[in-house]
Coordinates of C-alpha atoms in Angstrom, one line a residue:
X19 CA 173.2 62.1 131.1
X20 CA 172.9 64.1 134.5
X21 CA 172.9 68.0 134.1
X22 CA 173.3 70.4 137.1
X23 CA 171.3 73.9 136.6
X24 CA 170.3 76.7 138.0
X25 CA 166.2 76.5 138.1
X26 CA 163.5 79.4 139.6
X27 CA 162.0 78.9 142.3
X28 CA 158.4 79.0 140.9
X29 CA 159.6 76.1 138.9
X30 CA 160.9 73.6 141.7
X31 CA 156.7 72.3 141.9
X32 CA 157.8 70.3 139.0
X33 CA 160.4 68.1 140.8
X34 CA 158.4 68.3 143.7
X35 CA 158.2 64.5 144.2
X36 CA 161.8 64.0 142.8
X37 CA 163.7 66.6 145.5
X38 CA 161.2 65.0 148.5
X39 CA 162.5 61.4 148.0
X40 CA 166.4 62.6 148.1
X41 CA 165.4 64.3 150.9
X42 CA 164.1 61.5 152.3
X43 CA 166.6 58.7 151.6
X44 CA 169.6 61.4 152.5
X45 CA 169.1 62.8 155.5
X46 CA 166.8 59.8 157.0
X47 CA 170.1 58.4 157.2
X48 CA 173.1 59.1 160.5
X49 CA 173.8 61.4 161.3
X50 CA 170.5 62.9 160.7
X51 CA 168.7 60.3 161.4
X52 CA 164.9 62.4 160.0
X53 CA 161.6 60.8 160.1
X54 CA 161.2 60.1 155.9
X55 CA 158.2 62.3 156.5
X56 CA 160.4 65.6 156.7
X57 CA 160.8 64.8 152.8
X58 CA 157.3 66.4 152.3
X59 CA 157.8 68.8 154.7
X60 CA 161.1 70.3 153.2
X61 CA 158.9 70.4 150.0
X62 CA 156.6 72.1 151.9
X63 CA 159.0 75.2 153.2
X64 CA 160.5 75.2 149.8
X65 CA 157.6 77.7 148.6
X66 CA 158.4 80.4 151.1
X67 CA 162.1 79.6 151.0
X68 CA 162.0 80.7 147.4
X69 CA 160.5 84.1 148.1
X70 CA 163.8 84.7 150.3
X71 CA 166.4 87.5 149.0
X72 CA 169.0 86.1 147.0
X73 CA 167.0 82.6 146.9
X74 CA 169.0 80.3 144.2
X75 CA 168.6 76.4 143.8
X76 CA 170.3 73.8 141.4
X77 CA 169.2 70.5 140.5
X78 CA 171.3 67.9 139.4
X79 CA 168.9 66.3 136.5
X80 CA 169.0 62.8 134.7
X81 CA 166.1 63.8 132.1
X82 CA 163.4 64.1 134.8
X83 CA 165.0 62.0 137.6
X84 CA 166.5 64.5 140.4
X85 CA 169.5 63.2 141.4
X86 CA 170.5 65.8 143.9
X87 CA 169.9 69.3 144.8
X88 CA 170.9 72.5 146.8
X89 CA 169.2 75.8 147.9
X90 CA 170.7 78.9 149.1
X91 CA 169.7 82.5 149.7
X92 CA 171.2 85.7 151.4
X93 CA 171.5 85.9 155.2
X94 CA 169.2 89.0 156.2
X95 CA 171.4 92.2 158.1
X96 CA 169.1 91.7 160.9
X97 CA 170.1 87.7 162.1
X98 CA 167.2 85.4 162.4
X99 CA 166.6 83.7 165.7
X100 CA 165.0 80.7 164.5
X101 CA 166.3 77.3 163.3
X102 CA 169.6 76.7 163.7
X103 CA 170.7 80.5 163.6
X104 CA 170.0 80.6 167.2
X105 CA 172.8 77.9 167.9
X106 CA 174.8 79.6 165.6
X107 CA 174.5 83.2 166.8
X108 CA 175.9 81.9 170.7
X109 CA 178.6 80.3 169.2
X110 CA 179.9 83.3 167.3
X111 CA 178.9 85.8 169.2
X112 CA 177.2 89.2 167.8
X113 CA 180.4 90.6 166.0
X114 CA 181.3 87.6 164.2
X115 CA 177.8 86.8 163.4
X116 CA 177.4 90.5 161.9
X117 CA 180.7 90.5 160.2
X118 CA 180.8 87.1 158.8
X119 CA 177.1 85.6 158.1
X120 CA 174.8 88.8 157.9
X121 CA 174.6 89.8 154.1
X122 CA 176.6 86.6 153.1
X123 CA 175.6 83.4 151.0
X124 CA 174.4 80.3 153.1
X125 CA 173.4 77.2 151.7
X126 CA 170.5 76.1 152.9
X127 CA 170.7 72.1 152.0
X128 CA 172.7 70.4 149.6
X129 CA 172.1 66.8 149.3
X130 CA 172.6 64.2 146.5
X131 CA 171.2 60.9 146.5
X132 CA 172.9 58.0 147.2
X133 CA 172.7 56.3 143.6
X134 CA 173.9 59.0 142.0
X135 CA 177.3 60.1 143.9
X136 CA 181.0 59.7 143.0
X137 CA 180.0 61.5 140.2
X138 CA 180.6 65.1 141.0
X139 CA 177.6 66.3 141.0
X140 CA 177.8 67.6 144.8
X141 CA 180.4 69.9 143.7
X142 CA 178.8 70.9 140.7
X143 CA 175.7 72.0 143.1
X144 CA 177.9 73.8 145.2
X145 CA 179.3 76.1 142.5
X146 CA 176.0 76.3 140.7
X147 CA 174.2 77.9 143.7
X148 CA 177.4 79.6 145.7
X149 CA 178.8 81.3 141.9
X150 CA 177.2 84.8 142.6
X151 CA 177.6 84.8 146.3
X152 CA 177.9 88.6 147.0
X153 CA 182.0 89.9 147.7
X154 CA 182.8 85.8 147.6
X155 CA 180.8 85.4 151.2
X156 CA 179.5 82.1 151.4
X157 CA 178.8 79.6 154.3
X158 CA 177.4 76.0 154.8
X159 CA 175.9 74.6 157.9
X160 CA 176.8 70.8 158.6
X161 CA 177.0 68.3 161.3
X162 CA 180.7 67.8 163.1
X163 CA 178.9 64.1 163.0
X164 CA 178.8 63.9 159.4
X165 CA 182.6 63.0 158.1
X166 CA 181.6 62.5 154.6
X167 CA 180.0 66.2 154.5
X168 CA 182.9 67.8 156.4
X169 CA 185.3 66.0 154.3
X170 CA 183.3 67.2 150.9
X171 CA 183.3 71.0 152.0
X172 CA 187.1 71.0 153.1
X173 CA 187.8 69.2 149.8
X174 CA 185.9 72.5 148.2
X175 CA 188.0 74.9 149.9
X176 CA 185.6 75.5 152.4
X177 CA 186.8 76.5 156.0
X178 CA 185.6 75.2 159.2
X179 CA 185.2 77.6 162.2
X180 CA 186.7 75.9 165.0
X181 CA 183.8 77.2 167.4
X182 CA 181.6 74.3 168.9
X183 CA 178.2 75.4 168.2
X184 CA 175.4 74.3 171.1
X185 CA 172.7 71.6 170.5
X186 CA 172.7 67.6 169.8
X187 CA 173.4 67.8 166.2
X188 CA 177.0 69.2 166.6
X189 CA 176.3 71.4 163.9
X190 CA 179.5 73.6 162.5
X191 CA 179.8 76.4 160.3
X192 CA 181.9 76.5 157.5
X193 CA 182.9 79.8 155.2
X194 CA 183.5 79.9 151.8
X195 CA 187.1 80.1 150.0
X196 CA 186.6 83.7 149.3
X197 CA 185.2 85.0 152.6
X198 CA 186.8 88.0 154.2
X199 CA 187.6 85.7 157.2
X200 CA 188.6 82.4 155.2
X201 CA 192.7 83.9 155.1
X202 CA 192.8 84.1 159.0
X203 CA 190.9 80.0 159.7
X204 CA 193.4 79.2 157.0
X205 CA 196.4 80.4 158.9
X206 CA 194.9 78.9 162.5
X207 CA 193.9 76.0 160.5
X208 CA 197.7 75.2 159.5
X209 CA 199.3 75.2 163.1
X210 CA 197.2 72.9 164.2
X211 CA 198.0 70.3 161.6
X212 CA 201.7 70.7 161.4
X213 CA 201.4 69.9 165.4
X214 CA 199.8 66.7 164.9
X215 CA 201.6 65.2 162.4
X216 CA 204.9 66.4 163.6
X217 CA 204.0 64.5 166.9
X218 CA 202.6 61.6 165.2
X219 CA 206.0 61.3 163.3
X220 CA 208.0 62.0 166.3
X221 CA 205.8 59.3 168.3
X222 CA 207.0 56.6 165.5
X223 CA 210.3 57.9 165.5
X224 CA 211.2 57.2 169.6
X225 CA 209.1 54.2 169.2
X226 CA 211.3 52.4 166.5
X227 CA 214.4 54.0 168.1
X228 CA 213.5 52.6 171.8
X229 CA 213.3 49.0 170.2
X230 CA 216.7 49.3 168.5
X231 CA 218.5 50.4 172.0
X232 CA 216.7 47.4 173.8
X233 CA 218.1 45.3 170.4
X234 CA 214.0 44.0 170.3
X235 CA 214.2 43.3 166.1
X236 CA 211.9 45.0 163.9
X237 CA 208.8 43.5 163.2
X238 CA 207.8 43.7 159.3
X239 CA 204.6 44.2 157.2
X240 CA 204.4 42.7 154.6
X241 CA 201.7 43.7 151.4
X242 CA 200.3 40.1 151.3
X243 CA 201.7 38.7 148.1
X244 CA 198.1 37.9 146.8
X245 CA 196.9 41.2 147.4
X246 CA 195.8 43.2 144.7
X247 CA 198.1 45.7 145.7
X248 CA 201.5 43.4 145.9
X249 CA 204.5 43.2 143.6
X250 CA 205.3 40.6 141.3
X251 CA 204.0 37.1 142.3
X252 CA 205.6 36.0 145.8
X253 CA 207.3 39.3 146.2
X254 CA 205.7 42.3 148.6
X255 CA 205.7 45.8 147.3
X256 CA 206.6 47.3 150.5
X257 CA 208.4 46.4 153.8
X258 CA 207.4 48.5 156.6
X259 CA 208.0 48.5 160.2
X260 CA 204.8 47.4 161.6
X261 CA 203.1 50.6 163.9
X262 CA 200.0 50.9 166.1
X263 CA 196.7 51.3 163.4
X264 CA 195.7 53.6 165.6
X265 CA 198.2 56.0 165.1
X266 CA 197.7 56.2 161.7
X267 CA 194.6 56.4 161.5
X268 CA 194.1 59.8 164.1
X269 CA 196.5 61.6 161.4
X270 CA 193.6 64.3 159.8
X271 CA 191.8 63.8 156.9

């Protein structure tokens, strides 16, 4: 049975081997796309990542098989320049980089491997390492590339900053739920959403009304009747006019 805990840092030598190959298999993959040699190398930084301020990590543990893990520590008051914080620092800005990151939670990685997911144990890191983030300030790095990881942080009440930050990996920086600025991406956040789908509906809308006025019948989809998802046998569960997939499927997710 997998277990997610909190572990000390001088104790993450022992699952050396197990955290380099779910580094390896996780982020050799797109959008990532690492050399399976950064594996040992993460290990590697772990040692003085764990003499960090505020340095916490979770493992997600199947007796001694790692299934996942996360690391996070305390951004210092004085921003660091190297990294990533660079990119993230010209994106911002000095303000918002003092007010929102400096002093706050960030999660360094968080990565689960792919056997062991649909389980929950991605959330279960999350809270494990983000549950004593100082005044609720917490904030994860991803990839605008990487749909599954954006889609997991939004589904944790995290909140993207709509700010592109600079480089090739399209990186993006989410805050936590209880971040002093969380309230105000949550009320831009909303807007923008209501727009789309309201033109999406009212796109549909002129669309099937323009083909009644022109008296062009309604085409219909049908669930097939051996489809898993169909009615009784020979009967379709739903009739719907048939619309463009592709304006479905830009709807947000």
């Amino acid at each position: 049975m997998t277990r997610v805990r909190l572990i000390e840092g001088t104790d993450l030598a022992a699952h050396a081997e197990g955290i380099r190959q779910g580094y390896a298999h996780v982020f050799a993959a797109p959008p990532w796309n690492e050399d399976p040699s950064a594996g040992a190398l993460y290990v590697e930084r772990l040692a003085d990542d764990a003499a960090r301020p505020g340095f916490t990590a979770a493992l997600a543990l199947d007796g001694a098989t790692v299934g996942g893990f996360a690391t996070a520590w305390t951004t210092p008051v004085v921003f660091p320049s190297g990294r990533s914080y660079g990119h993230a620092a010209q994106a911002l800005g000095p303000d918002r980089v003092t007010a929102w990151l400096c002093g706050a939670l960030e999660v360094d990685e968080l990565a689960v491997s792919p056997g062991a997911r649909g389980a929950g144990q991605g959330a279960a890191l999350l809270s494990a390492v983000t549950g004593a983030a100082p005044d609720g300030g917490c904030r994860p790095l991803t990839s605008v590339h990487a749909g599954a990881a954006l889609r997991f942080y939004r589904r944790a009440g995290r909140y993207q900053v709509q700010l592109p930050v600079p480089g090739r990996a399209g990186l993006t920086v989410l805050l936590g739920p209880a971040h002093p600025a969380a309230p105000g991406l949550a009320d831009r956040a909303e807007p923008a959403y209501t727009r789309m789908s309201t033109a999406i509906r009212d796109r549909c809308m002129n669309r099937f009304k323009s083909r009644e006025d022109s008296g062009t019948p309604r085409r219909l989809s049908r669930v097939p009747t051996h489809s898993p998802h169909s009615g009784r046998a020979g009967r379709p569960l739903l009739e719907l006019p048939a619309i463009n997939p592709l304006t479905v499927l830009a709807i947000p997710v």
